[in-house]
Coordinates of C-alpha atoms in Angstrom, one line a residue:
M803 CA 0.0 0.1 0.0
S804 CA 1.4 3.3 -1.1
E805 CA 1.8 6.3 1.4
E806 CA -0.7 8.2 -0.6
V807 CA -3.4 5.4 -0.4
K808 CA -2.6 4.9 3.3
K809 CA -3.0 8.7 4.1
K810 CA -6.3 8.8 2.3
L811 CA -7.7 5.7 4.1
E812 CA -6.5 6.9 7.5
E813 CA -8.3 10.3 7.1
E814 CA -11.5 8.6 6.1
L815 CA -11.3 6.0 8.8
F816 CA -10.4 8.5 11.5
L817 CA -13.9 10.0 10.7
F818 CA -15.4 6.5 10.8
N819 CA -13.9 5.9 14.3
T820 CA -15.3 9.1 15.6
G821 CA -18.8 8.2 14.3
E822 CA -18.9 11.0 11.9
Y823 CA -18.3 9.3 8.6
F824 CA -21.7 9.0 7.0
D825 CA -20.5 7.7 3.7
S826 CA -18.5 4.9 5.1
Y827 CA -19.6 2.4 2.4
L828 CA -17.4 4.3 0.0
T829 CA -14.3 3.3 1.9
L830 CA -15.2 0.1 3.9
G831 CA -16.3 -3.0 2.1
C832 CA -15.6 -4.0 -1.5
N833 CA -15.0 -1.0 -3.9
R834 CA -13.7 -0.5 -7.3
D835 CA -10.1 1.0 -7.2
T836 CA -7.0 1.4 -9.3
Y837 CA -3.6 0.8 -7.8
E838 CA -0.3 1.2 -9.5
G839 CA -2.1 1.4 -12.9
N840 CA -4.1 -1.8 -12.4
S841 CA -7.9 -1.8 -12.1
G842 CA -9.5 -4.0 -9.4
F843 CA -11.2 -3.9 -6.1
R844 CA -10.1 -2.7 -2.7
F845 CA -11.4 -4.6 0.4
T846 CA -11.4 -2.7 3.7
V847 CA -12.8 -4.1 6.9
W848 CA -13.1 -3.0 10.5
A849 CA -11.8 -5.6 12.8
P850 CA -9.9 -3.9 15.6
N851 CA -9.1 -7.0 17.7
A852 CA -8.1 -9.5 14.9
I853 CA -4.6 -10.9 15.0
S854 CA -4.5 -11.2 11.2
M855 CA -6.9 -10.8 8.3
A856 CA -7.0 -12.0 4.8
V857 CA -9.5 -11.9 1.9
V858 CA -10.2 -15.4 0.5
G859 CA -12.3 -16.0 -2.5
D860 CA -12.7 -17.1 -6.2
F861 CA -9.9 -14.7 -7.1
S862 CA -7.5 -15.9 -4.4
D863 CA -6.7 -19.0 -2.4
W864 CA -9.7 -20.0 -0.4
D865 CA -7.5 -21.2 2.4
L866 CA -5.0 -18.4 2.9
G867 CA -6.2 -15.7 0.6
I868 CA -4.7 -12.3 0.2
E869 CA -3.1 -11.0 3.4
M870 CA -4.6 -7.7 4.6
E871 CA -2.6 -4.9 5.9
K872 CA -3.6 -3.0 9.1
I873 CA -4.1 0.7 8.6
G874 CA -2.3 2.5 11.3
K875 CA -4.3 2.7 14.6
T876 CA -7.8 2.8 12.9
G877 CA -8.6 -0.8 13.7
C878 CA -9.2 -1.4 9.9
W879 CA -7.5 -3.7 7.4
T880 CA -7.2 -3.4 3.6
A881 CA -6.0 -5.4 0.6
F882 CA -6.2 -4.7 -3.1
S883 CA -6.7 -7.3 -5.9
D884 CA -6.5 -6.7 -9.6
K885 CA -7.7 -10.4 -10.1
A886 CA -11.0 -9.8 -8.5
I887 CA -14.0 -9.2 -10.8
E888 CA -17.6 -8.6 -10.3
G889 CA -19.6 -11.7 -9.6
Q890 CA -17.0 -13.7 -7.7
C891 CA -17.4 -14.8 -4.2
Y892 CA -15.3 -13.8 -1.1
K893 CA -15.1 -13.8 2.6
Y894 CA -12.8 -12.4 5.3
R895 CA -10.4 -14.9 7.0
I896 CA -10.2 -13.6 10.6
E897 CA -7.7 -14.9 13.1
Q898 CA -9.4 -14.0 16.4
P899 CA -7.6 -13.1 19.7
D900 CA -7.9 -16.7 21.0
G901 CA -6.3 -18.2 17.9
T902 CA -9.6 -19.2 16.4
V903 CA -9.8 -18.7 12.7
K904 CA -13.2 -18.0 11.1
L905 CA -14.6 -17.0 7.7
K906 CA -16.9 -14.0 7.9
I907 CA -19.0 -12.1 5.4
D908 CA -18.3 -8.6 4.5
P909 CA -20.6 -6.4 6.6
Y910 CA -20.5 -3.7 3.8
A911 CA -21.0 -6.1 0.9
F912 CA -23.4 -4.9 -1.9
E913 CA -24.3 -8.4 -2.9
F914 CA -24.5 -11.9 -1.6
E915 CA -24.7 -15.4 -3.0
V916 CA -28.3 -16.8 -3.3
R917 CA -29.4 -18.5 -0.1
P918 CA -28.7 -21.0 1.5
K919 CA -25.1 -20.0 0.3
D920 CA -23.8 -17.0 2.2
A921 CA -20.6 -15.7 0.7
S922 CA -20.2 -12.0 -0.2
I923 CA -20.1 -11.2 -3.9
V924 CA -17.6 -8.8 -5.5
K925 CA -19.8 -5.9 -6.7
G926 CA -19.2 -2.1 -7.2
L927 CA -21.9 0.6 -6.9
P928 CA -24.1 0.9 -10.0
E929 CA -23.8 4.1 -11.9
K930 CA -27.4 4.7 -12.7
K931 CA -28.5 7.8 -14.6
W932 CA -31.8 8.7 -12.8
K933 CA -34.9 10.1 -14.7
D934 CA -37.0 11.0 -11.6
G935 CA -35.8 14.6 -11.3
L936 CA -39.5 16.0 -11.6
W937 CA -40.6 13.8 -8.7
S938 CA -37.8 15.0 -6.6
A939 CA -38.4 18.7 -7.4
N940 CA -42.2 18.2 -6.6
K941 CA -41.5 16.9 -3.1
K942 CA -40.0 20.4 -2.3
R943 CA -43.1 22.3 -3.3
F944 CA -45.3 21.4 -0.3
S945 CA -44.8 20.3 3.2
I946 CA -45.2 16.6 3.7
Y947 CA -47.6 17.3 6.6
E948 CA -50.0 19.0 4.2
R949 CA -50.0 16.4 1.6
P950 CA -52.1 13.2 1.2
L951 CA -50.1 10.2 2.5
N952 CA -51.7 6.8 2.0
I953 CA -49.3 3.9 2.1
Y954 CA -49.7 0.5 0.7
E955 CA -47.5 -2.0 2.7
V956 CA -46.0 -4.9 0.8
H957 CA -44.1 -8.0 1.5
L958 CA -42.3 -8.3 -1.8
S959 CA -42.1 -12.0 -2.3
S960 CA -45.7 -12.8 -1.2
W961 CA -47.6 -10.1 -3.0
K962 CA -48.2 -12.4 -6.0
H963 CA -47.1 -15.9 -6.9
H964 CA -46.9 -17.6 -10.3
D965 CA -48.9 -20.8 -10.9
D966 CA -45.9 -22.9 -10.1
G967 CA -45.6 -21.2 -6.7
S968 CA -42.6 -19.0 -7.6
W969 CA -42.7 -15.3 -6.5
Y970 CA -42.6 -12.4 -8.9
T971 CA -39.2 -10.9 -9.8
I972 CA -38.5 -7.2 -9.3
P973 CA -39.0 -6.5 -13.1
E974 CA -42.3 -8.3 -13.0
L975 CA -43.4 -6.3 -10.0
K976 CA -42.4 -3.2 -11.6
N977 CA -44.8 -4.1 -14.4
E978 CA -47.7 -5.2 -12.2
L979 CA -47.4 -3.7 -8.6
I980 CA -46.8 -0.1 -9.7
P981 CA -49.8 0.1 -12.1
Y982 CA -52.0 -1.5 -9.5
V983 CA -51.0 0.9 -6.7
K984 CA -51.5 3.8 -9.1
K985 CA -55.0 2.6 -10.1
M986 CA -56.0 2.0 -6.5
G987 CA -55.0 5.6 -5.6
Y988 CA -52.3 5.0 -3.0
T989 CA -49.6 7.7 -2.7
H990 CA -46.7 5.4 -1.5
I991 CA -45.5 1.8 -1.4
E992 CA -43.8 0.7 1.8
F993 CA -41.7 -2.5 1.4
M994 CA -41.0 -4.7 4.4
P995 CA -37.2 -5.1 4.7
L996 CA -35.3 -6.0 1.5
M997 CA -31.9 -6.4 2.8
E998 CA -30.1 -9.7 2.9
H999 CA -31.5 -12.0 5.5
P1000 CA -31.2 -15.8 5.9
L1001 CA -34.5 -16.8 7.2
D1002 CA -37.9 -16.0 5.5
A1003 CA -39.7 -16.5 8.8
S1004 CA -38.0 -13.3 10.1
W1005 CA -39.9 -11.3 7.4
G1006 CA -36.6 -9.6 6.6
Y1007 CA -36.3 -8.2 10.2
Q1008 CA -33.1 -10.3 11.1
L1009 CA -30.5 -9.0 8.7
T1010 CA -27.0 -10.1 7.9
G1011 CA -26.3 -7.8 5.0
Y1012 CA -27.4 -4.2 5.6
Y1013 CA -25.9 -2.8 2.4
A1014 CA -27.2 -5.7 0.1
L1015 CA -30.6 -6.1 -1.6
S1016 CA -31.6 -9.8 -0.6
S1017 CA -30.3 -12.3 -3.1
K1018 CA -33.8 -13.9 -3.2
F1019 CA -35.3 -10.7 -4.6
G1020 CA -32.9 -9.6 -7.4
T1021 CA -30.3 -7.1 -8.2
M1022 CA -29.5 -3.5 -7.0
E1023 CA -30.1 -2.2 -10.6
E1024 CA -33.5 -3.9 -10.8
F1025 CA -34.6 -2.3 -7.5
Q1026 CA -33.3 1.1 -8.6
D1027 CA -35.3 0.8 -11.7
L1028 CA -38.4 -0.2 -9.7
V1029 CA -38.1 2.9 -7.6
E1030 CA -37.6 5.1 -10.6
A1031 CA -40.7 3.6 -12.3
A1032 CA -42.7 4.3 -9.1
H1033 CA -41.6 7.9 -9.1
L1034 CA -42.4 8.3 -12.7
A1035 CA -45.9 7.1 -11.8
N1036 CA -46.0 9.7 -9.0
I1037 CA -45.7 7.1 -6.3
G1038 CA -43.3 7.3 -3.4
V1039 CA -41.2 4.3 -2.0
I1040 CA -40.5 3.6 1.6
M1041 CA -38.6 0.7 3.1
D1042 CA -38.6 -0.8 6.5
W1043 CA -35.1 -0.5 8.2
V1044 CA -33.8 -2.3 11.3
P1045 CA -31.0 -0.4 13.1
G1046 CA -31.7 -1.9 16.6
H1047 CA -30.6 -5.6 16.2
F1048 CA -28.9 -7.9 13.7
N1049 CA -28.8 -11.6 12.9
R1050 CA -26.6 -13.7 15.1
N1051 CA -25.6 -16.4 12.5
D1052 CA -21.9 -17.2 13.2
Y1053 CA -20.8 -16.2 9.6
G1054 CA -22.2 -12.7 10.1
M1055 CA -21.3 -9.7 12.4
V1056 CA -21.7 -11.5 15.7
H1057 CA -18.3 -11.4 17.6
F1058 CA -16.9 -10.5 14.3
D1059 CA -13.3 -10.1 15.2
G1060 CA -13.7 -12.5 18.1
T1061 CA -14.9 -9.9 20.6
P1062 CA -18.2 -8.0 21.1
Q1063 CA -17.6 -5.6 18.1
F1064 CA -20.9 -4.5 16.6
E1065 CA -22.9 -5.7 19.8
Y1066 CA -22.7 -4.6 23.4
T1067 CA -20.1 -6.1 25.7
D1068 CA -22.7 -6.4 28.4
K1069 CA -24.5 -9.7 27.6
N1070 CA -27.7 -8.3 29.1
K1071 CA -27.7 -5.6 26.6
A1072 CA -26.3 -7.5 23.7
Q1073 CA -28.7 -10.5 23.7
N1074 CA -32.1 -9.7 22.2
N1075 CA -34.0 -12.8 23.5
R1076 CA -37.4 -11.7 22.0
W1077 CA -36.1 -12.0 18.5
G1078 CA -33.2 -14.2 18.9
T1079 CA -30.8 -11.5 17.6
M1080 CA -27.9 -9.3 18.8
N1081 CA -28.5 -5.7 19.8
F1082 CA -26.2 -3.1 18.2
D1083 CA -24.0 -1.2 20.6
L1084 CA -25.6 2.2 19.6
G1085 CA -23.1 4.1 21.8
K1086 CA -20.1 2.9 19.7
A1087 CA -18.9 5.5 17.3
Q1088 CA -18.1 3.0 14.5
V1089 CA -21.5 1.5 14.8
Q1090 CA -23.0 5.0 14.4
S1091 CA -21.0 5.4 11.3
F1092 CA -22.1 2.1 10.0
L1093 CA -25.8 2.5 10.6
T1094 CA -26.1 6.2 9.7
S1095 CA -24.3 5.5 6.5
N1096 CA -26.6 2.7 5.8
A1097 CA -29.7 4.8 6.2
L1098 CA -28.2 7.4 3.8
Y1099 CA -27.1 4.7 1.4
W1100 CA -30.6 3.5 0.8
I1101 CA -31.9 6.9 0.5
E1102 CA -29.2 8.2 -1.8
Q1103 CA -28.3 5.2 -3.9
F1104 CA -31.9 4.0 -4.3
H1105 CA -33.7 7.4 -4.1
L1106 CA -36.1 6.0 -1.4
D1107 CA -38.5 8.7 -0.1
G1108 CA -38.4 7.3 3.4
L1109 CA -37.5 4.7 6.0
R1110 CA -39.9 3.2 8.6
V1111 CA -37.5 2.5 11.5
D1112 CA -38.4 -0.7 13.1
A1113 CA -38.7 -1.5 16.8
V1114 CA -37.6 2.0 18.0
S1115 CA -38.8 1.0 21.6
S1116 CA -36.1 -1.6 21.8
M1117 CA -33.6 1.2 21.3
L1118 CA -35.1 3.5 23.8
Y1119 CA -35.3 1.1 26.8
L1120 CA -32.8 -1.1 28.5
D1121 CA -35.4 -3.4 29.7
Y1122 CA -37.6 -3.7 26.6
D1123 CA -38.8 -7.2 26.6
I1124 CA -35.4 -8.8 27.1
G1125 CA -35.6 -10.6 30.4
E1126 CA -32.6 -9.7 32.6
W1127 CA -31.3 -6.2 32.1
T1128 CA -28.6 -3.8 33.5
P1129 CA -29.9 -0.5 34.7
N1130 CA -28.1 2.8 34.4
E1131 CA -26.1 3.9 37.4
D1132 CA -29.1 6.0 38.6
G1133 CA -31.3 2.9 38.3
S1134 CA -33.2 4.3 35.3
N1135 CA -34.1 2.1 32.2
H1136 CA -33.7 4.6 29.4
N1137 CA -31.0 3.6 26.9
K1138 CA -29.2 6.9 26.7
A1139 CA -26.9 5.8 23.9
G1140 CA -29.9 4.6 21.9
V1141 CA -31.7 8.0 22.3
E1142 CA -28.5 10.0 21.3
F1143 CA -28.1 7.7 18.3
I1144 CA -31.6 8.2 17.0
Q1145 CA -31.4 11.9 17.4
K1146 CA -28.1 12.0 15.6
L1147 CA -29.4 9.7 12.8
N1148 CA -32.5 11.9 12.2
K1149 CA -30.5 15.2 12.2
K1150 CA -28.1 13.8 9.7
V1151 CA -30.8 12.4 7.4
F1152 CA -32.8 15.7 7.5
E1153 CA -29.6 17.7 7.0
R1154 CA -29.0 16.0 3.7
H1155 CA -32.6 15.2 2.7
P1156 CA -35.1 17.5 4.4
Y1157 CA -38.1 16.1 2.5
T1158 CA -37.4 12.5 3.6
L1159 CA -40.0 10.5 5.7
M1160 CA -38.5 9.1 8.8
I1161 CA -41.2 6.9 10.5
A1162 CA -40.9 5.5 13.9
E1163 CA -42.6 2.2 14.8
E1164 CA -42.7 3.0 18.5
S1165 CA -45.2 1.2 20.7
T1166 CA -44.8 3.0 24.1
A1167 CA -45.8 6.3 25.6
W1168 CA -42.3 8.0 24.9
S1169 CA -43.0 11.6 24.4
K1170 CA -41.8 13.9 21.6
V1171 CA -41.0 11.1 19.1
T1172 CA -41.9 13.4 16.2
K1173 CA -40.5 16.7 17.7
P1174 CA -37.3 18.0 16.4
V1175 CA -34.0 17.3 18.3
H1176 CA -33.5 20.8 19.2
M1177 CA -36.9 20.7 21.0
G1178 CA -36.0 17.7 23.0
G1179 CA -37.5 15.2 20.6
L1180 CA -36.2 12.1 19.0
G1181 CA -36.4 13.8 15.5
F1182 CA -38.7 11.6 13.5
N1183 CA -41.4 13.3 11.4
Y1184 CA -44.0 10.4 11.7
K1185 CA -44.9 7.7 14.2
W1186 CA -47.2 4.8 13.8
N1187 CA -50.3 5.3 16.1
M1188 CA -50.3 1.9 17.7
G1189 CA -52.7 2.9 20.4
W1190 CA -55.4 3.9 17.8
M1191 CA -54.9 0.8 15.9
N1192 CA -55.2 -1.6 19.0
D1193 CA -58.3 0.2 20.4
T1194 CA -60.0 0.5 17.0
L1195 CA -59.6 -3.2 16.1
K1196 CA -60.6 -4.3 19.6
F1197 CA -63.9 -2.2 19.2
F1198 CA -64.6 -3.6 15.8
E1199 CA -64.0 -7.2 16.7
M1200 CA -66.8 -6.9 19.4
D1201 CA -70.4 -7.9 18.7
P1202 CA -71.8 -4.6 17.4
L1203 CA -74.6 -4.5 19.8
S1204 CA -71.9 -4.5 22.7
R1205 CA -70.0 -1.6 21.3
K1206 CA -72.0 1.1 23.0
Y1207 CA -70.6 -0.1 26.3
H1208 CA -67.0 0.4 25.1
F1209 CA -67.5 3.6 23.0
N1210 CA -64.4 5.2 24.7
L1211 CA -62.2 2.8 22.5
I1212 CA -63.2 4.9 19.5
T1213 CA -63.3 8.3 21.1
F1214 CA -60.2 8.1 23.3
S1215 CA -57.9 8.8 20.4
F1216 CA -59.1 12.3 19.9
M1217 CA -57.5 13.1 23.3
Y1218 CA -54.0 12.6 22.0
A1219 CA -54.3 12.7 18.2
F1220 CA -52.1 15.7 17.9
N1221 CA -49.4 14.8 20.5
E1222 CA -47.4 13.4 17.6
N1223 CA -47.5 13.4 13.8
F1224 CA -49.3 10.1 13.5
I1225 CA -49.7 7.4 10.7
L1226 CA -52.7 5.2 11.3
P1227 CA -51.6 1.6 10.5
F1228 CA -53.4 -1.6 9.6
S1229 CA -50.1 -3.4 9.0
H1230 CA -48.8 -6.9 8.5
D1231 CA -48.5 -7.3 12.3
E1232 CA -52.2 -7.3 12.7
V1233 CA -53.1 -10.1 10.1
V1234 CA -50.6 -12.8 11.1
H1235 CA -49.9 -15.5 13.7
G1236 CA -53.5 -16.4 14.4
K1237 CA -54.7 -12.8 14.6
K1238 CA -56.9 -13.3 11.5
S1239 CA -57.2 -11.0 8.5
L1240 CA -59.1 -7.7 8.8
M1241 CA -62.0 -9.3 7.1
H1242 CA -62.0 -12.3 9.4
K1243 CA -61.9 -10.1 12.4
M1244 CA -65.2 -8.6 11.7
P1245 CA -68.3 -10.3 13.4
G1246 CA -71.4 -11.6 11.8
D1247 CA -72.2 -13.3 8.5
R1248 CA -70.3 -12.5 5.3
Y1249 CA -72.5 -9.5 4.4
N1250 CA -72.1 -7.9 7.9
Q1251 CA -68.3 -8.7 7.8
F1252 CA -67.9 -6.6 4.6
A1253 CA -70.1 -3.8 6.0
S1254 CA -67.9 -3.6 9.1
L1255 CA -64.8 -3.7 7.0
R1256 CA -66.0 -0.9 4.9
T1257 CA -66.9 1.1 8.0
L1258 CA -63.5 0.4 9.5
E1259 CA -61.6 1.4 6.4
A1260 CA -63.6 4.6 6.0
Y1261 CA -63.2 5.5 9.7
M1262 CA -59.5 5.3 9.3
M1263 CA -59.7 7.5 6.2
V1264 CA -61.5 10.3 8.0
H1265 CA -59.6 10.2 11.3
P1266 CA -56.8 12.7 11.7
G1267 CA -53.4 11.1 10.7
K1268 CA -51.9 9.7 7.6
K1269 CA -52.8 6.1 6.5
L1270 CA -51.3 2.7 5.9
N1271 CA -52.9 -0.5 4.8
F1272 CA -51.3 -3.9 4.3
M1273 CA -51.7 -5.8 1.1
G1274 CA -54.8 -8.1 1.1
N1275 CA -56.8 -5.6 3.1
D1276 CA -57.8 -3.9 0.0
Y1277 CA -60.1 -6.6 -1.3
G1278 CA -61.0 -8.2 2.0
Q1279 CA -58.7 -11.4 1.9
F1280 CA -60.4 -13.8 4.4
L1281 CA -57.3 -15.9 5.3
E1282 CA -54.5 -14.3 7.3
W1283 CA -51.2 -13.4 5.6
R1284 CA -48.9 -16.4 4.9
I1285 CA -45.4 -15.6 4.0
H1286 CA -44.8 -18.6 1.8
E1287 CA -47.8 -18.1 -0.4
G1288 CA -49.0 -15.3 -2.6
L1289 CA -52.2 -13.4 -1.8
E1290 CA -55.5 -14.9 -2.6
W1291 CA -56.0 -12.9 -5.8
Q1292 CA -58.5 -15.4 -7.0
S1293 CA -60.9 -13.9 -4.4
V1294 CA -61.3 -10.9 -6.6
N1295 CA -63.5 -13.1 -8.9
D1296 CA -66.0 -13.2 -6.0
E1297 CA -68.6 -10.5 -6.4
M1298 CA -68.3 -9.2 -2.7
N1299 CA -64.5 -9.1 -2.9
A1300 CA -64.5 -7.4 -6.2
K1301 CA -67.0 -4.8 -4.7
H1302 CA -64.8 -4.2 -1.8
L1303 CA -61.8 -3.6 -4.1
H1304 CA -63.8 -1.1 -6.0
F1305 CA -64.8 0.5 -2.7
M1306 CA -61.2 0.8 -1.5
E1307 CA -60.2 2.3 -4.9
S1308 CA -63.1 4.9 -4.5
L1309 CA -62.1 5.6 -0.9
N1310 CA -58.5 6.2 -1.8
L1311 CA -59.3 8.5 -4.6
L1312 CA -61.8 10.4 -2.5
Y1313 CA -59.1 10.8 0.2
K1314 CA -56.7 12.3 -2.3
K1315 CA -59.4 14.6 -3.7
E1316 CA -60.7 16.0 -0.5
R1317 CA -58.2 18.4 1.0
A1318 CA -60.1 18.4 4.3
L1319 CA -58.9 14.8 4.9
W1320 CA -55.2 15.6 4.9
E1321 CA -54.3 19.2 4.7
V1322 CA -54.6 20.0 8.4
D1323 CA -53.8 16.6 9.9
H1324 CA -51.7 17.3 12.7
Q1325 CA -53.2 20.2 14.5
A1326 CA -56.6 20.4 16.3
D1327 CA -57.8 23.0 13.8
G1328 CA -58.3 20.1 11.4
I1329 CA -61.2 18.6 13.2
Q1330 CA -64.3 19.8 15.0
I1331 CA -66.1 17.2 17.1
L1332 CA -69.9 17.5 16.8
D1333 CA -70.9 14.5 19.0
A1334 CA -68.6 12.0 20.5
D1335 CA -71.0 11.2 23.4
N1336 CA -73.8 9.2 21.6
A1337 CA -72.7 5.8 22.9
S1338 CA -76.4 4.7 23.1
E1339 CA -76.7 4.8 19.3
T1340 CA -73.0 4.3 18.9
L1341 CA -72.8 7.2 16.4
L1342 CA -69.9 9.5 16.0
T1343 CA -70.0 12.8 14.1
F1344 CA -67.3 15.4 13.4
I1345 CA -66.1 17.9 10.7
R1346 CA -62.7 17.6 9.1
K1347 CA -61.3 20.9 7.8
G1348 CA -58.8 22.1 5.3
K1349 CA -57.0 25.4 5.3
K1350 CA -59.7 27.3 3.3
L1351 CA -63.2 27.7 5.0
R1352 CA -65.0 26.0 2.1
D1353 CA -62.7 22.9 2.3
F1354 CA -64.5 20.8 4.9
V1355 CA -66.5 17.6 5.0
V1356 CA -69.0 16.4 7.6
V1357 CA -68.5 12.8 8.8
I1358 CA -71.2 10.5 10.4
C1359 CA -70.0 7.1 11.5
N1360 CA -72.5 4.5 12.5
F1361 CA -70.8 1.6 14.2
V1362 CA -73.9 -0.7 14.5
P1363 CA -76.1 -2.5 12.1
V1364 CA -79.2 -0.3 12.9
E1365 CA -80.5 2.3 10.5
R1366 CA -81.2 5.8 11.9
K1367 CA -84.1 7.6 10.2
G1368 CA -84.5 11.3 10.7
Y1369 CA -81.1 11.9 12.0
K1370 CA -80.1 15.5 12.6
V1371 CA -76.5 16.7 12.2
G1372 CA -75.3 20.2 12.7
V1373 CA -73.4 22.0 9.8
P1374 CA -71.6 25.4 10.0
Y1375 CA -73.1 27.0 7.0
E1376 CA -76.5 27.4 5.4
G1377 CA -76.9 25.8 1.9
I1378 CA -77.0 22.5 0.0
Y1379 CA -74.7 19.5 0.8
E1380 CA -74.2 16.3 -0.9
E1381 CA -72.9 12.8 -0.1
C1382 CA -69.4 12.1 -1.4
L1383 CA -69.4 8.8 0.3
N1384 CA -72.0 6.3 1.5
T1385 CA -70.3 3.0 2.4
E1386 CA -73.5 1.3 2.0
L1387 CA -74.1 1.8 -1.8
S1388 CA -74.7 -1.5 -3.6
E1389 CA -71.7 -0.8 -5.9
Y1390 CA -69.6 -1.3 -2.8
G1391 CA -71.5 -4.3 -1.5
G1392 CA -74.2 -2.6 0.5
V1393 CA -78.0 -2.3 -0.1
W1394 CA -78.5 1.4 -1.1
T1395 CA -78.9 1.9 -4.8
K1396 CA -78.3 5.8 -4.7
N1397 CA -77.1 8.6 -2.7
Q1398 CA -79.4 10.8 -0.7
G1399 CA -79.6 14.3 -1.8
P1400 CA -79.6 17.2 -2.3
L1401 CA -79.5 17.8 1.4
K1402 CA -80.8 21.3 2.3
T1403 CA -80.1 23.0 5.6
V1404 CA -82.7 24.3 7.9
K1405 CA -82.3 27.1 10.5
E1406 CA -82.0 25.0 13.5
T1407 CA -79.2 24.6 16.1
T1408 CA -77.8 21.1 16.4
N1409 CA -74.3 20.0 17.7
Q1410 CA -73.7 23.7 18.5
Q1411 CA -74.1 24.5 14.9
A1412 CA -76.5 27.2 13.5
H1413 CA -77.8 25.0 10.7
T1414 CA -79.1 21.4 10.6
I1415 CA -79.4 18.7 8.0
E1416 CA -81.8 15.8 8.5
L1417 CA -81.1 12.5 6.7
I1418 CA -81.1 8.8 7.0
V1419 CA -77.9 7.1 8.4
P1420 CA -77.5 3.6 6.9
A1421 CA -76.9 0.7 9.2
M1422 CA -73.2 0.0 9.8
S1423 CA -71.8 2.9 7.7
V1424 CA -69.8 6.0 7.2
L1425 CA -71.5 8.9 5.5
I1426 CA -69.2 11.8 4.3
L1427 CA -71.1 15.1 3.3
R1428 CA -69.5 18.0 1.5
P1429 CA -70.8 21.4 0.8
K1430 CA -72.3 21.8 -2.8
R1431 CA -73.5 25.3 -2.5
I1432 CA -73.2 27.3 0.7
F1433 CA -73.8 30.9 1.6
G1434 CA -72.0 33.5 3.8
V1435 CA -68.5 32.0 3.2
P1436 CA -65.7 33.7 1.3
K1437 CA -64.6 31.8 -1.8
N1438 CA -60.8 31.9 -0.9

């Protein structure tokens, strides 16, 4: 290694060792390089306690390999090979402090062998010329908080299967998934983790290769093309990301150099017993460089619009579901290193990409999750509303005639709806492991199940907060999600399923059209409760508001299969109103053949409003009314 190369590496690795190198994948791992006029690949790895290191692979001796040189006091090793070419396999041969010799993967590898093989693959970064500049420019025009956000959550290999049982390739998904999502009116696709992982049953949440698209899915280039195609169709792409814990298979990062390197030294902190994984030592500078660089890698190299950060709670608490735990010196259970890492991560991501979605899957009452770091927050811009999801599903799973006794499950969320910037999730977690599909959770016969499901989905759409729905929810799949099988797309041939799919498409398109449903989502000004105390009839009424006075809708939710005739609801202005949604229309699977209307106001005070509309509220339904012609309101 020349002095010039050594100096450059030492400068970059100094930053890595301080936790401040946020493009560390450009130095560590396998990267294209030229040395003494020869083209090839440089291999650089962090292994501070290794006795010796070598690169072994198809381009070298698999027993001894190419000896690696230690780079000063950086704890890193490097070697160059002009024999290495893309597509060849390699690993690191590590002599550990106790004399044990192990072969380990490259934590920074961009590609791996197709499972069950596990070697890293020689691969340089793709040099794609992106064509999604208009999409990127449009993201800067309006605040993400004042835009519609309706996410379709997808597990890539079980969305659709071929007749022979094989899953769709990424190019096939590009041609089918993106047109489907566009037609259905979703704004974003969220993929469950796509990085390299050895076990399908982990759903991708137990990772071995953080910088590699899983070999089972396809190539980096194919995924880049899929994201670009989504952007050209005006669809954003989000991916789940797992910075809290990693797979503990022996060939991976666990005890990489023979010591607790990526994981905590304290076994109580290192062992994640809930998931059978290892927890990252989030207070270690090199781990911070590794993970923050990884987040930026997926955002920058793949133009992702956001990351949903998995299991944030496990990074915030020392005692989060792990059994024995080691408290702080003052006896507290907050993981101070985890909190500081999360704040640092979000600050750096927003520094470079202020329009990115950083979404926390955080299931506790930790405060200020979506507040900026300078205000004492964690710095995310969105958080899944797990409380709303749990209460809502518990309510809907009840016998409808018992719901009036538990009406607080529906109304309680309005007490905290604006404490954070929330996304309302009906995710994969709620339709697996015996929990039943959303459709199967609904009580009653098939007709009433679909009526309840329409009411549930419409209620989510009118409640403050952005939206997320897992695949299969959109047409009312009856069986819960099974990872090794494709969705039951044949169900769409059934009339009721087909009508529910049509309903969801109509609901999604209505959501995008009505500014009142998303423009003021995170302030109390965006909603006016009309009646949240009608438990006896199990009816909830409120107004959703946009920024302009004329941008509002009146919402009536009937959570029982009892029709209410002559129902009066208060409205703010005199005029004529119309239904823009009746979930009980026959085209959606209900019994109503047409909308009610026009709905004229009368001068009568109801719900503290000066004007009143009288109408029929269908059994088990959501009605959304919008002003058609109103008086006394400025037009701007």
